[in-house]
Each structure stands twice: as structure tokens, then as C-alpha cells.
GROMACS .gro file of C-alpha atoms in nm:
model
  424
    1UNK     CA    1   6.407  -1.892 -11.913
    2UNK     CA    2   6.200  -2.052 -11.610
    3UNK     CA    3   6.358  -1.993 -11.278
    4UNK     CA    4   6.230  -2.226 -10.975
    5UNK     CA    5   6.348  -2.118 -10.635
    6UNK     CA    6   6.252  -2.328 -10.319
    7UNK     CA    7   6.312  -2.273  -9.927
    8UNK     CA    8   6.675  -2.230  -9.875
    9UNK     CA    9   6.959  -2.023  -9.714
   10UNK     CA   10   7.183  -1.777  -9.841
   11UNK     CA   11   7.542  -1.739  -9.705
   12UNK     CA   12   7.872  -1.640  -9.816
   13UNK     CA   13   8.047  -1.333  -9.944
   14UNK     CA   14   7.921  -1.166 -10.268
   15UNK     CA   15   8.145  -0.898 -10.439
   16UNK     CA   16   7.852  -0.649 -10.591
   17UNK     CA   17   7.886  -0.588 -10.938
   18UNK     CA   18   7.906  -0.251 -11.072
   19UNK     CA   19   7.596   0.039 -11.098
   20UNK     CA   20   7.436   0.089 -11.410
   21UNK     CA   21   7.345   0.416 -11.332
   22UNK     CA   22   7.670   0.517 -11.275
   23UNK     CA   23   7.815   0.345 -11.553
   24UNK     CA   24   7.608   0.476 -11.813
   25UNK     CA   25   7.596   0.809 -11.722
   26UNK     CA   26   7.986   0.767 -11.716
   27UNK     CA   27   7.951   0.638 -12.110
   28UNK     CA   28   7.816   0.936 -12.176
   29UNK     CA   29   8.039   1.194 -12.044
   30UNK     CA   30   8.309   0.963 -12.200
   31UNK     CA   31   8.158   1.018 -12.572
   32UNK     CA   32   8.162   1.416 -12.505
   33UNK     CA   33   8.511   1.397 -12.383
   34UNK     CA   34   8.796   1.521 -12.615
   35UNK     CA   35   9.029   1.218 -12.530
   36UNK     CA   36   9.059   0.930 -12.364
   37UNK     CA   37   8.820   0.805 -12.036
   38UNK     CA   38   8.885   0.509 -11.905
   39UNK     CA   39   8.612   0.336 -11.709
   40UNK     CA   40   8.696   0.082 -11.463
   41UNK     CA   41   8.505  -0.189 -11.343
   42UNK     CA   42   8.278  -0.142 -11.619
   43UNK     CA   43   7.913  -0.305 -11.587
   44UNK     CA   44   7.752  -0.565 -11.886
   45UNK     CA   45   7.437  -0.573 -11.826
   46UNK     CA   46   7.198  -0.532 -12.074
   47UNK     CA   47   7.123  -0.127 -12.031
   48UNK     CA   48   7.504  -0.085 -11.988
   49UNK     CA   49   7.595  -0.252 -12.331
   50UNK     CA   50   7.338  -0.072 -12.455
   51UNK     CA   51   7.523   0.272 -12.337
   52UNK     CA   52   7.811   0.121 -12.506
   53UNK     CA   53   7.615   0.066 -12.803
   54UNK     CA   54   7.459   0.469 -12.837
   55UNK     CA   55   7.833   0.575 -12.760
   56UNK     CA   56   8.035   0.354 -13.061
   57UNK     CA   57   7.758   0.487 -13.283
   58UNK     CA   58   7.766   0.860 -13.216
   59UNK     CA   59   8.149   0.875 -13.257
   60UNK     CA   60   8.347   0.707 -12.989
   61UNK     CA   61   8.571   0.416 -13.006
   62UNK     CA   62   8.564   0.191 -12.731
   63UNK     CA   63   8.771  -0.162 -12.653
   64UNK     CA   64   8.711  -0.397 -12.292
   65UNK     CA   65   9.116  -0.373 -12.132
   66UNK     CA   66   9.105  -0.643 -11.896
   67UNK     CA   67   8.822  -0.515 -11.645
   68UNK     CA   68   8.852  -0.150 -11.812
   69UNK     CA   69   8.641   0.028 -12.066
   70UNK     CA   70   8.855   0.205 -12.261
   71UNK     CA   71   8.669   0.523 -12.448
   72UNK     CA   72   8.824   0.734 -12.705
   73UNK     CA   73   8.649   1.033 -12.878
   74UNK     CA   74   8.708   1.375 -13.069
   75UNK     CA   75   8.395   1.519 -12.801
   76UNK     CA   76   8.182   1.559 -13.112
   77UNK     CA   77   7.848   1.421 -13.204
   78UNK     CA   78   7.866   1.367 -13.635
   79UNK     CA   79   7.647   1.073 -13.641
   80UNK     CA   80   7.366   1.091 -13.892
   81UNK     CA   81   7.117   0.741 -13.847
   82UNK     CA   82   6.988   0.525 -13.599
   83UNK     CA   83   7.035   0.431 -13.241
   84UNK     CA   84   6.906   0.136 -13.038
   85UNK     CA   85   6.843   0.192 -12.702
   86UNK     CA   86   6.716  -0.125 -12.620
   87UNK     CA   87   6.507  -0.125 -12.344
   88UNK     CA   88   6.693   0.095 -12.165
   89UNK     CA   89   6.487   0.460 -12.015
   90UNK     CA   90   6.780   0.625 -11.883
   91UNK     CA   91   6.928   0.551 -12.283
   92UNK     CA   92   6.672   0.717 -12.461
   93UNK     CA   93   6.574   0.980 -12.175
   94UNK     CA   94   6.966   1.124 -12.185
   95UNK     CA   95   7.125   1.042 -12.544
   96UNK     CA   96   6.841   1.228 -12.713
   97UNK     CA   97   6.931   1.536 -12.600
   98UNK     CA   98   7.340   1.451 -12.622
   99UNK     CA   99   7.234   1.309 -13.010
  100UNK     CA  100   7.128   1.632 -13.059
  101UNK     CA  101   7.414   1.868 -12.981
  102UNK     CA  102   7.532   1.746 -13.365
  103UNK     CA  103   7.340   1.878 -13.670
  104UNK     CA  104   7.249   1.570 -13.807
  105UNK     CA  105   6.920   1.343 -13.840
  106UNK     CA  106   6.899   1.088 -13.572
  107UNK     CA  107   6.627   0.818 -13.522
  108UNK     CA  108   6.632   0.653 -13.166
  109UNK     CA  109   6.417   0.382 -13.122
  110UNK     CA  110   6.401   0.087 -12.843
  111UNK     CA  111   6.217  -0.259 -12.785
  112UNK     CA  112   5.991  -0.413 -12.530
  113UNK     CA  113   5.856  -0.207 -12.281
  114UNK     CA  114   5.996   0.106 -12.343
  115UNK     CA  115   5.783   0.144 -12.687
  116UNK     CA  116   5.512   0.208 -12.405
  117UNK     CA  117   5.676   0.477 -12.188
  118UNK     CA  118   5.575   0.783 -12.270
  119UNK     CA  119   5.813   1.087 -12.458
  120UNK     CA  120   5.619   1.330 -12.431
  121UNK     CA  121   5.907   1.542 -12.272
  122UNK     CA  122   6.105   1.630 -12.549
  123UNK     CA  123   5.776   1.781 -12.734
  124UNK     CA  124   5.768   1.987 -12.529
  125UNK     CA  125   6.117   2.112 -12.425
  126UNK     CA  126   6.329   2.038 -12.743
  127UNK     CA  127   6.139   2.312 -12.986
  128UNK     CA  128   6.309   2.535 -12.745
  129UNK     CA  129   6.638   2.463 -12.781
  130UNK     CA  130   6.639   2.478 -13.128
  131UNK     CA  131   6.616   2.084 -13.220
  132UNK     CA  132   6.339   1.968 -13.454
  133UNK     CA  133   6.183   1.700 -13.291
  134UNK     CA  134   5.934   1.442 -13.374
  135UNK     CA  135   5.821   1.162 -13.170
  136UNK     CA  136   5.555   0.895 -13.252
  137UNK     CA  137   5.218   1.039 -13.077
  138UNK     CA  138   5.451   1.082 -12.762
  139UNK     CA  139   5.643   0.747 -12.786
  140UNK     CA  140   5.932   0.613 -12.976
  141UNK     CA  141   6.054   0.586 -13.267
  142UNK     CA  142   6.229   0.969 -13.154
  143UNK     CA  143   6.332   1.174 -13.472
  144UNK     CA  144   6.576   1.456 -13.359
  145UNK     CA  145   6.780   1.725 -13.575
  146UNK     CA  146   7.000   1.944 -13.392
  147UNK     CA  147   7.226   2.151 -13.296
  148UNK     CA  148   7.117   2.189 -12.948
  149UNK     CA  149   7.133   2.525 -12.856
  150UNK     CA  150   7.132   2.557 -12.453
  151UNK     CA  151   6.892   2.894 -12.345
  152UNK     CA  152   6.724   2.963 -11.976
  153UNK     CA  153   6.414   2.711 -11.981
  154UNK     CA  154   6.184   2.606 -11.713
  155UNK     CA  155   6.117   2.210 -11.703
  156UNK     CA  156   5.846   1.968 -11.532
  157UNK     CA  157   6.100   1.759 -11.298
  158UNK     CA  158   5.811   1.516 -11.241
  159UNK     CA  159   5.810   1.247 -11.438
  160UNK     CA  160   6.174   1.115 -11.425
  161UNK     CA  161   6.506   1.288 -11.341
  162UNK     CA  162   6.691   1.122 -11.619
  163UNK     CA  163   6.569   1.406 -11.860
  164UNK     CA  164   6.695   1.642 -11.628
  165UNK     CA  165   7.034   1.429 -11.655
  166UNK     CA  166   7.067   1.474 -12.029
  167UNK     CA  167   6.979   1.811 -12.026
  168UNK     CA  168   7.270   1.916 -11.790
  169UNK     CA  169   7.505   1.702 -11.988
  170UNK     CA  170   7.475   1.867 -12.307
  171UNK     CA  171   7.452   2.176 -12.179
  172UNK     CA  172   7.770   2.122 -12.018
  173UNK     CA  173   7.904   2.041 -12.341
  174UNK     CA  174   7.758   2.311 -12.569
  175UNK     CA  175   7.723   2.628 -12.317
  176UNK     CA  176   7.945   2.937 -12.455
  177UNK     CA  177   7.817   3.142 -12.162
  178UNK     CA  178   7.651   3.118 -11.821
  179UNK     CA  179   7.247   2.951 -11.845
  180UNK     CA  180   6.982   2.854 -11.625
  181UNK     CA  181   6.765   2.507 -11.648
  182UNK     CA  182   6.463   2.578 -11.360
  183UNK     CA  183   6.335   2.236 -11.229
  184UNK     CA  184   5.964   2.265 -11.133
  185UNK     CA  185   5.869   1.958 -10.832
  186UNK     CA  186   6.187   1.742 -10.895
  187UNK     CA  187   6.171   1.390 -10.811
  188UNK     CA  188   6.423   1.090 -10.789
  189UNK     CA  189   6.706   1.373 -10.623
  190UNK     CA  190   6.968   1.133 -10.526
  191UNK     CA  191   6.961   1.029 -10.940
  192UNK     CA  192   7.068   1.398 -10.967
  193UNK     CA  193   7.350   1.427 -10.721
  194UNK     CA  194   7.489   1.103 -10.902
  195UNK     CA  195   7.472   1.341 -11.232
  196UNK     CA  196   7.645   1.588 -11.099
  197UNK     CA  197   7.886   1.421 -10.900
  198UNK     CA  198   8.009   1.245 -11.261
  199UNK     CA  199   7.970   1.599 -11.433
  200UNK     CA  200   8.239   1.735 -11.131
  201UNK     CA  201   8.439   1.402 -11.207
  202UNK     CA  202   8.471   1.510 -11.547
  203UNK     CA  203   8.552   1.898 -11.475
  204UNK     CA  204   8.218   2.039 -11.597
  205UNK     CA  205   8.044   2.352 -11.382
  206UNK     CA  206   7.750   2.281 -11.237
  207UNK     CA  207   7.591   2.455 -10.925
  208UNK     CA  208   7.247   2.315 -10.756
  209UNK     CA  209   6.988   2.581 -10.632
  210UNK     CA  210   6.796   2.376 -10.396
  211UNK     CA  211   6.708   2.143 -10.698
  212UNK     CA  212   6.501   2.426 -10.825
  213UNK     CA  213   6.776   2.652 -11.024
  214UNK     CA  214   7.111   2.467 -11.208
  215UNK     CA  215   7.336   2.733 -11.304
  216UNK     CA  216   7.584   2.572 -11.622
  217UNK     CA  217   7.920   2.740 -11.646
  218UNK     CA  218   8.114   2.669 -11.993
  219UNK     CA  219   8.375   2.449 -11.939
  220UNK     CA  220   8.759   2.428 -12.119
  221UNK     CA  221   8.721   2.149 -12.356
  222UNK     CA  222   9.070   2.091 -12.396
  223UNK     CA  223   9.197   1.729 -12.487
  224UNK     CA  224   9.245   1.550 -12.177
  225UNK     CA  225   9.265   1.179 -11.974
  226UNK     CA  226   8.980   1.067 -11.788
  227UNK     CA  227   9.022   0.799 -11.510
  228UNK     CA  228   8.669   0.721 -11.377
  229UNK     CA  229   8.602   0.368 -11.176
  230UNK     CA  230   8.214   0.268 -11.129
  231UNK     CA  231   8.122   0.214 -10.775
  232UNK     CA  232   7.895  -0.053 -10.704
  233UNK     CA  233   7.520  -0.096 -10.739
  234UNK     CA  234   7.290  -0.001 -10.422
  235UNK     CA  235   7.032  -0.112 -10.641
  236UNK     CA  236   7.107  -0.525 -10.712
  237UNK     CA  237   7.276  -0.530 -10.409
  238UNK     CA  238   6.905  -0.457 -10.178
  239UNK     CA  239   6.780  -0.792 -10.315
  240UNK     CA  240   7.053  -0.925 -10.190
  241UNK     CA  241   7.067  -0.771  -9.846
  242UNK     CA  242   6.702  -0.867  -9.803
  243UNK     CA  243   6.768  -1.227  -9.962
  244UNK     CA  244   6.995  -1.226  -9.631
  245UNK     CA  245   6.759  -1.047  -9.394
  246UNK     CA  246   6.473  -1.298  -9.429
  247UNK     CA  247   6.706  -1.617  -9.477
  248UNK     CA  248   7.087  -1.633  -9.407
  249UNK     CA  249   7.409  -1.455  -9.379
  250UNK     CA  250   7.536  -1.273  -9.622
  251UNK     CA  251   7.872  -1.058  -9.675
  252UNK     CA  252   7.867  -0.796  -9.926
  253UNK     CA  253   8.160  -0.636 -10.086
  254UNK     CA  254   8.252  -0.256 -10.270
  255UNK     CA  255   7.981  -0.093 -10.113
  256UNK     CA  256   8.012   0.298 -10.035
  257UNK     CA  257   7.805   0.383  -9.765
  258UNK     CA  258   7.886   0.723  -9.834
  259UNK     CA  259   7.734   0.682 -10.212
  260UNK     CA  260   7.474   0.952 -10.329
  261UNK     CA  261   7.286   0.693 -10.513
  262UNK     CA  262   6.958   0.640 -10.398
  263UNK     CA  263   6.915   0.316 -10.308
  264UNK     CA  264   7.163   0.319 -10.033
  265UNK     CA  265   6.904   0.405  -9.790
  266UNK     CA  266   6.807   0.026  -9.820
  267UNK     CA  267   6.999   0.028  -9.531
  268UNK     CA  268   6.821   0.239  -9.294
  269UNK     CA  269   6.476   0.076  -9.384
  270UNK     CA  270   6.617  -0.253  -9.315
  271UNK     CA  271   6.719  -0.118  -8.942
  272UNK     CA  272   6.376  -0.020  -8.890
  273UNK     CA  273   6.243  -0.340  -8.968
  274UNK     CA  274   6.498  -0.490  -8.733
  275UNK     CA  275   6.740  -0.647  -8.940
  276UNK     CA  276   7.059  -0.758  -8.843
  277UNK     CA  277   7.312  -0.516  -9.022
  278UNK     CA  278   7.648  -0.448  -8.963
  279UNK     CA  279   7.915  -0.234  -9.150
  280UNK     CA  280   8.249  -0.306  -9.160
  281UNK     CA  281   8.429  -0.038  -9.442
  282UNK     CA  282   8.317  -0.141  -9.786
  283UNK     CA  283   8.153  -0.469  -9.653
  284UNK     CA  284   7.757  -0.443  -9.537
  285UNK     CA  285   7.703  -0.791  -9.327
  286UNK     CA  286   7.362  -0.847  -9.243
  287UNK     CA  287   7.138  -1.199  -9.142
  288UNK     CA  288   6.852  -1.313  -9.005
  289UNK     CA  289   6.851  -1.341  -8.691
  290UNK     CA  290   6.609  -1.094  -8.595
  291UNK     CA  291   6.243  -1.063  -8.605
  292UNK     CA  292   6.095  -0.835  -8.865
  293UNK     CA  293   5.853  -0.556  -8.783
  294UNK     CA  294   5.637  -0.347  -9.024
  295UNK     CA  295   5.759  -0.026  -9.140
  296UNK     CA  296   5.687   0.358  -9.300
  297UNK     CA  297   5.902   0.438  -9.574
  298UNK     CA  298   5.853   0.717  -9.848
  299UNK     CA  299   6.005   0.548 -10.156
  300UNK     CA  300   5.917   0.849 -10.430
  301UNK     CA  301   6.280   0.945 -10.449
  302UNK     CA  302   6.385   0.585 -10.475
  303UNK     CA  303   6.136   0.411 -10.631
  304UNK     CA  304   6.359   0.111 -10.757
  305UNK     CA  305   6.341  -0.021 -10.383
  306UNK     CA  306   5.956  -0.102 -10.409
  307UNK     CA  307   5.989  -0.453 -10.535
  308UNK     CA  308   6.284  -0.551 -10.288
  309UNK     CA  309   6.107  -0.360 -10.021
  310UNK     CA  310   5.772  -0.550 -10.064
  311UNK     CA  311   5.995  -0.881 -10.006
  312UNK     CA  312   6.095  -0.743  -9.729
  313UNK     CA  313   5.750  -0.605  -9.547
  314UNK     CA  314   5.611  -0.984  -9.666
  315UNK     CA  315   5.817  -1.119  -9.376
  316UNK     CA  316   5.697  -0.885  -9.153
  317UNK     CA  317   5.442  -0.937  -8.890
  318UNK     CA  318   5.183  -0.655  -8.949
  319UNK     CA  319   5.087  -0.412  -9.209
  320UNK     CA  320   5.398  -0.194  -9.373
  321UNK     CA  321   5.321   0.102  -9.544
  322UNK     CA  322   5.531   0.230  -9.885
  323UNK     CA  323   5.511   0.591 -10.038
  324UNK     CA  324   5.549   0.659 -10.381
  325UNK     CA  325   5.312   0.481 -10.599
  326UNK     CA  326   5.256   0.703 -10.841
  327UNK     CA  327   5.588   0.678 -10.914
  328UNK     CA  328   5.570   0.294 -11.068
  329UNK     CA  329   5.362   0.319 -11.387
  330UNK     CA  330   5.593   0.399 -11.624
  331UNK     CA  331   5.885   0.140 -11.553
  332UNK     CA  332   5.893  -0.191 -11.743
  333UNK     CA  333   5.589  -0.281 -11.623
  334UNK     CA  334   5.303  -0.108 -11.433
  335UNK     CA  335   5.532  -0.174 -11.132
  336UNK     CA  336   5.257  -0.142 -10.869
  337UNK     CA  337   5.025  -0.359 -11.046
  338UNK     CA  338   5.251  -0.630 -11.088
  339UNK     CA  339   5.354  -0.633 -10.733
  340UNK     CA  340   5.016  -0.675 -10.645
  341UNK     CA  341   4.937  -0.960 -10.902
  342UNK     CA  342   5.229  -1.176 -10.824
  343UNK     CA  343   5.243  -1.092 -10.417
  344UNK     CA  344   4.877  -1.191 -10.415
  345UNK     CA  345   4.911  -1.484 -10.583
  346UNK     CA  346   5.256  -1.585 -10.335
  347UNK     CA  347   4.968  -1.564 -10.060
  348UNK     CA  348   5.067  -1.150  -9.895
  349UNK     CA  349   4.734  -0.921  -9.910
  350UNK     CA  350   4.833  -0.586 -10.042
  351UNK     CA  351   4.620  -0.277 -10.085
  352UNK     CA  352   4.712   0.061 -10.298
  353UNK     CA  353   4.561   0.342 -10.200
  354UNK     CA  354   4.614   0.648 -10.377
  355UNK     CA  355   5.027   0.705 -10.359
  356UNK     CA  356   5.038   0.454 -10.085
  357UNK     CA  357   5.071   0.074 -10.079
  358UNK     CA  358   4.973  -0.158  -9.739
  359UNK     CA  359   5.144  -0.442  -9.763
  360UNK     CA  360   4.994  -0.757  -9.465
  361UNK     CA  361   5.308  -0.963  -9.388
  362UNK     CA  362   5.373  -1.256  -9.178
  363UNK     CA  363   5.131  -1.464  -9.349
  364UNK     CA  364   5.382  -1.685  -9.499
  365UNK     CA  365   5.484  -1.753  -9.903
  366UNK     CA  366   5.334  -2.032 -10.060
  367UNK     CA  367   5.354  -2.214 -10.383
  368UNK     CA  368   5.352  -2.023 -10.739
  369UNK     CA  369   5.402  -1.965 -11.062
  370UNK     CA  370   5.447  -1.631 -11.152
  371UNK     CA  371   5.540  -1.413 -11.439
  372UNK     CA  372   5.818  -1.142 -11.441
  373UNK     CA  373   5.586  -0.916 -11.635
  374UNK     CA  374   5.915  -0.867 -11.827
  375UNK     CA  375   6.032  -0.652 -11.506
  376UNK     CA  376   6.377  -0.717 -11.375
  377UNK     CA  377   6.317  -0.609 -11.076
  378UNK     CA  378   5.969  -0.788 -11.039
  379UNK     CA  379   6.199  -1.123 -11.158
  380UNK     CA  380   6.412  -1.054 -10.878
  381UNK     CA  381   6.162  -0.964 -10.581
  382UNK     CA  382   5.982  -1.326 -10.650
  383UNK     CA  383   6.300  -1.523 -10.648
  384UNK     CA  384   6.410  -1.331 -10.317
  385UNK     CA  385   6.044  -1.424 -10.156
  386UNK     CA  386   6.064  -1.780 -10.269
  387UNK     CA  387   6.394  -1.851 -10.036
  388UNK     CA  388   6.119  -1.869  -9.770
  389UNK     CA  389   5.777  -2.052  -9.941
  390UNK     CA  390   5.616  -2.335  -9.840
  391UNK     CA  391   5.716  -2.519 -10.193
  392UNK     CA  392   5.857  -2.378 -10.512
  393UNK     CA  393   5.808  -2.038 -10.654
  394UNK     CA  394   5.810  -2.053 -11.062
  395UNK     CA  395   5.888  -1.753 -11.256
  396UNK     CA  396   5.855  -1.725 -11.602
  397UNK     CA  397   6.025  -1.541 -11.858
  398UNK     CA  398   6.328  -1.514 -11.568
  399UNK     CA  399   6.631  -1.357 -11.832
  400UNK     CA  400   6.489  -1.039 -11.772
  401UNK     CA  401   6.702  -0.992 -11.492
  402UNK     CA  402   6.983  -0.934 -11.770
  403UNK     CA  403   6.860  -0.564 -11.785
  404UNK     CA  404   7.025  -0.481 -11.473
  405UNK     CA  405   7.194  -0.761 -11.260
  406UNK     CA  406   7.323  -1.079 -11.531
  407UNK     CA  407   7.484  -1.259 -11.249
  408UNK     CA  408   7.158  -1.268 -11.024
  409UNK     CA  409   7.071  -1.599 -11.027
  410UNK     CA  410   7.418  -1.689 -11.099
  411UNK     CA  411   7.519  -1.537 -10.750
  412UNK     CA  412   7.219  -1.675 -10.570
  413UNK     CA  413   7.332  -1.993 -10.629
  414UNK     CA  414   7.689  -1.903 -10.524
  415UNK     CA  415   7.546  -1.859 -10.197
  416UNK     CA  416   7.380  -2.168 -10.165
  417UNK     CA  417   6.987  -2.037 -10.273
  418UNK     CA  418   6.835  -2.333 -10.406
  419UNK     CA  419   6.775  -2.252 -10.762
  420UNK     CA  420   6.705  -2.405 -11.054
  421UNK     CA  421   6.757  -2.257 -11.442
  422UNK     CA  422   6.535  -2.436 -11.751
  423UNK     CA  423   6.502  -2.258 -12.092
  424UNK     CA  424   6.129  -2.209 -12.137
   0.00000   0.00000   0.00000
């Protein structure tokens, strides 16, 4: 799909659909529960169904109740074959290690870009917990045999806290007495409170050290109903709340400014660079009104908000400055790089240098065709900046943004973005 956006205005009121992160992580607690969790509000994007996917094959039964996901399950992983995670790195960073609490053979595999994100992880940490383990030269296809067996280890926090995330939910699920996972320079923390928030939700013990010690209690795993709804997503709704900030007025609805996901601090960079925001309970209002002014922002706990936040510092006057680049080269793309390809070529200088990025706004966005690099995200930041070019900004290869936000384009429209949708 080609996507063509030209100058226009957003306004309206946008209800925000559902996070993936939450969502998924909630599929997976639902799988080890003994009985039934319903999941409201459920998410369908692509990673989502892709939880839903993992969880139907290792044992659960699952059925869409109006806007409920209804999960039923014994708690117990019997599967013996193959999952699909799609293209999903949360999927195959935190069901390998949940796969693995059964004693069968399990083969997880994936497509696109996660073939080229490295595994090397579960190399290293799995022979220690008892699970034979064998990966492809570091990369998927991932063979695993289990049963998990959870024992004091000391893990390498840096690459991605979604490891982390599977790790504490299995050993939630199997630990028969008190252990210890020690987290050596964590990053992506507000990923972690999310885990642990759902792991409370679904009356597991886990206590947080500082982020550098999680002490797993065992847990009664007695059969039991599980109500859980899925807030909404920080994370589609910044492109949104910059959409407004450089070009209309925009209402956005089911926020919780009180959310521990990451992304919510969105908000407070889009203060500094003077936006217009205002908060009225679970609705964020925000326009343009104001001028924009560069900013400082440390991203490397967040690093989703690069390609929304680039949008952002191209409309304003000056040179921002965004921490965290090392963080970027193992998402779909080589997230950095791609920013820098396609931002160049919409007419906005940026630098990297070492784990920072200068970004020269105020120049203007002209003209383009761009690709997505089969990056939501990237898909997403271009259709934002092209709201405010000189003519019409082209992506290519524009269903991408299924991975995360379906209804992106969908809802841009909604609010009066001039966009237009051709199959390629």
C-alpha cells in the first residue's frame, strides 16, 4: 500500500485504541492462568493477534465476546511444535521462555525483520535454567526443550527489557520457593513496571530492588477469574498528539496520565517544546497554536518516541537534541538510519553522533517519496510530517503500520488529514 499525505489539518476527537504492550503481556499471563481471564478492550493489531496466535497454540482457548477477549486455560504449557511470532520482538523475546516451562520440543520462528534481530540472549541464559536451547547462529528459527527450572541468575538488562519480562513471568509460574533474577544496566524501565504491574494484576509476587535484584515469591495457583481491561496506547497515541501539535486540534480519549508505560512522557517533551496541551481526566487536548522551540530529551528508556519525536523537533526552529541512539538498531529497521534517510530526503538536516541525534528544524517539509523501511513507526513519523510539506509526501510499502496501530491512517482521515490510500 502507497500512502500520499498533503498539507492539511487535523481536528476532532479520537478515542485511542488499546496498548499492545499491555495487551500482550496480558495474553500471556492469561495462558498461565488456571481459569478464565477475560481481557477487555482487547487490541488487533498485527503483534496482538500474533499474542493470540502463541497463546491458542500452547494450550489456551480463546473466543472475541463483543469487545472482550475471552481466555480459558488449564495454566499448563503441553504444546509440542511450532509457533509463529510474526514479526513481533516482544513475541519471541517472552513466549520462549513461557514455551519452555513445558517439557516438550518447541520451534519459534518469525518473518520480516525480526529474522535479523539478534537471540543471542537465550544462549546464553537458557543452559542455565535447565532448557536445551538452540538458536540459528544467534537468530531465529529458536529450538527450545524445557522444563524451565527457575535458579538465582545474573542477566545483561541491556539489550531489551522484554527478556527480562519473560523471565519474571515464568518464574512466577514455575517458582516452588523464593529466587533471585539480578539485572546488570537495565534499560527500557517503564516496560518493566508495566510487567509487574500485570504480574500484581494477576496475584503473582514480585518485589523490585532498584531494578537491580527481583525477588519471585511462589504464588497459589488455584483456579480462579481474571478480569483485566487494556488501557490505552501512549505509544500510537504521540503521533497523534504531535499530528495536532504541528497542525490542528485534536481531542484524545482513554488516556491515563497516571500510566507506567513509557511513552507517556510524550507529554512533558511536548511542554518543553511549547505545545499547547491541556488535560482534562482521560482526555489530553492539545493544538497548534504555539510556536515550537528545540528541545533535550533522553529517549533510552523510551526509545519508541524517536520517530514521533523527530516530527516533532522538524517543526522546531533550532537544533533539538535526542538521547538514546544506540538504542534503535535492532527494531524493524536500523531505526536511526532510517530516520536520517527519509528526514533528509523531506528536506530536515540531522546529524548522529555517538548516542546522540541533532536534529535542524524549521526548515520546512518538502516534497517526497519515501519508504517505510518496513518500520511502523518510520510509516507513521512521515505521514505525521507530511500534514505540513510544501506538496505531497509518498510512502511506500504504508500497511506496515498494521504492526501496531491498524486504524492509523483510518483515523487520520477521521480527523480531516488529507490522505490518500492506493494498493502498490
Amino acid at each position: 500500500m502507497t500512502a500520499a499525505i498533503s498539507a492539511s489539518s487535523v481536528n476532532g476527537t479520537i478515542m485511542v485504541p488499546a496498548s499492545k504492550s499491555a495487551m500482550q503481556r496480558a495474553c500471556a499471563l492469561a495462558l498461565l492462568n488456571n481459569g478464565i481471564t477475560v481481557i477487555q478492550n482487547p487490541g488487533k493489531s498485527n503483534d496482538e493477534l500474533a499474542a493470540v496466535n502463541i497463546i491458542n497454540r500452547l494450550g489456551a482457548i480463546t473466543e472475541y465476546v463483543n469487545n472482550e477477549l475471552v481466555v480459558k486455560s488449564s495454566g499448563q504449557i503441553t504444546y509440542n511444535g511450532y509457533l509463529d511470532c510474526n514479526e513481533s520482538g516482544l513475541s519471541v523475546r517472552m513466549f520462549s521462555a513461557i514455551a519452555a516451562l513445558g517439557n516438550k520440543e518447541i520451534i519459534l520462528n518469525g518473518s520480516g525483520s525480526l529474522l535479523k534481530r539478534p537471540l543471542y540472549f537465550f544462549d546464553e541464559v537458557f543452559p542455565l535454567l535447565n532448557i536445551k536451547i538452540k538458536t540459528n547462529n544467534g537468530f531465529l528459527p529458536v529450538n527450545i526443550k524445557g522444563p524451565l527450572m527457575p535458579s538465582n541468575i545474573t542477566i545483561d538488562g541491556s539489550v531489551s527489557s522484554q527478556y527480562l519480562t519473560g523471565l519474571l513471568f515464568a518464574y512466577a509460574k514455575a517458582a516452588k520457593k523464593a529466587v533471585i533474577i539480578s539485572v546488570d544496566n537495565l534499560k527500557s524501565k517503564p516496560y518493566i513496571d508495566l510487567s509487574l504491574q500485570l504480574l500484581k494484576h494477576f496475584d503473582y509476587h514480585v518485589n523490585n530492588d532498584g531494578y537491580h535484584k527481583f525477588y519471585i515469591e511462589p504464588s497459589l495457583q488455584k483456579e480462579r477469574e481474571i478480569k483485566y481491561y487494556t488501557e490505552a496506547d501512549w505509544s500510537s497515541a504521540s503521533f497523534l498528539l504531535v499530528a495536532a501539535a504541528v497542525s490542528g486540534n485534536i481531542v484524545l480519549k482513554g488516556l491515563d496520565i497516571f500510566s507506567v508505560q513509557a511513552d507517556r512522557i510524550i507529554l512533558d517533551v511536548l511542554q518543553d517544546a511549547g505545545a499547547n496541551v491541556t488535560v482534562e481526566g482521560n482526555c489530553i487536548l492539545i493544538n497548534d497554536q504555539k510556536e515550537l522551540i528545540p528541545f533535550r530529551f533522553d529517549a533510552t528508556d523510551c526509545p519508541d518516541l524517536f520517530p514521533p519525536l523527530v516530527v516533532l523537533a522538524a517543526f522546531c526552529k533550532g537544533i533539538t537534541v535526542i538521547k538514546g541512539v544506540s538504542r534503535l538498531a535492532d527494531k524493524e529497521s536500523n531505526r536511526s538510519l532510517a530516520l536520517k534517510e527519509v528526514f533528509t530526503n523531506l528536506g530536515i538536516e540531522i546529524i548522529i553522533r555517538d548516542d546522540e541525534m541533532f536534529i535542524h528544524g524549521g526548515t520546512g517539509i518538502r516534497s517526497a517519496k519515501v519508504s517505510s523501511h518496513h518500520d511502523h513507526r518510520i510509516a507513521m513519523a512521515c505521514a505525521v510530517a507530511g500534514l505540513r510539506s510544501t506538496g505531497i509526501v509518498t510512502i511506500n510499502d504504508a500497511e506496515v503500520i498494521n504492526k501496531s496501530y491498524p486504524d492509523f491512517f483510518n483515523h487520520l482521515q477521521l480527523l480531516g488529514a488529507a490522505v490518500s490510500l492506493t494498493d502498490q
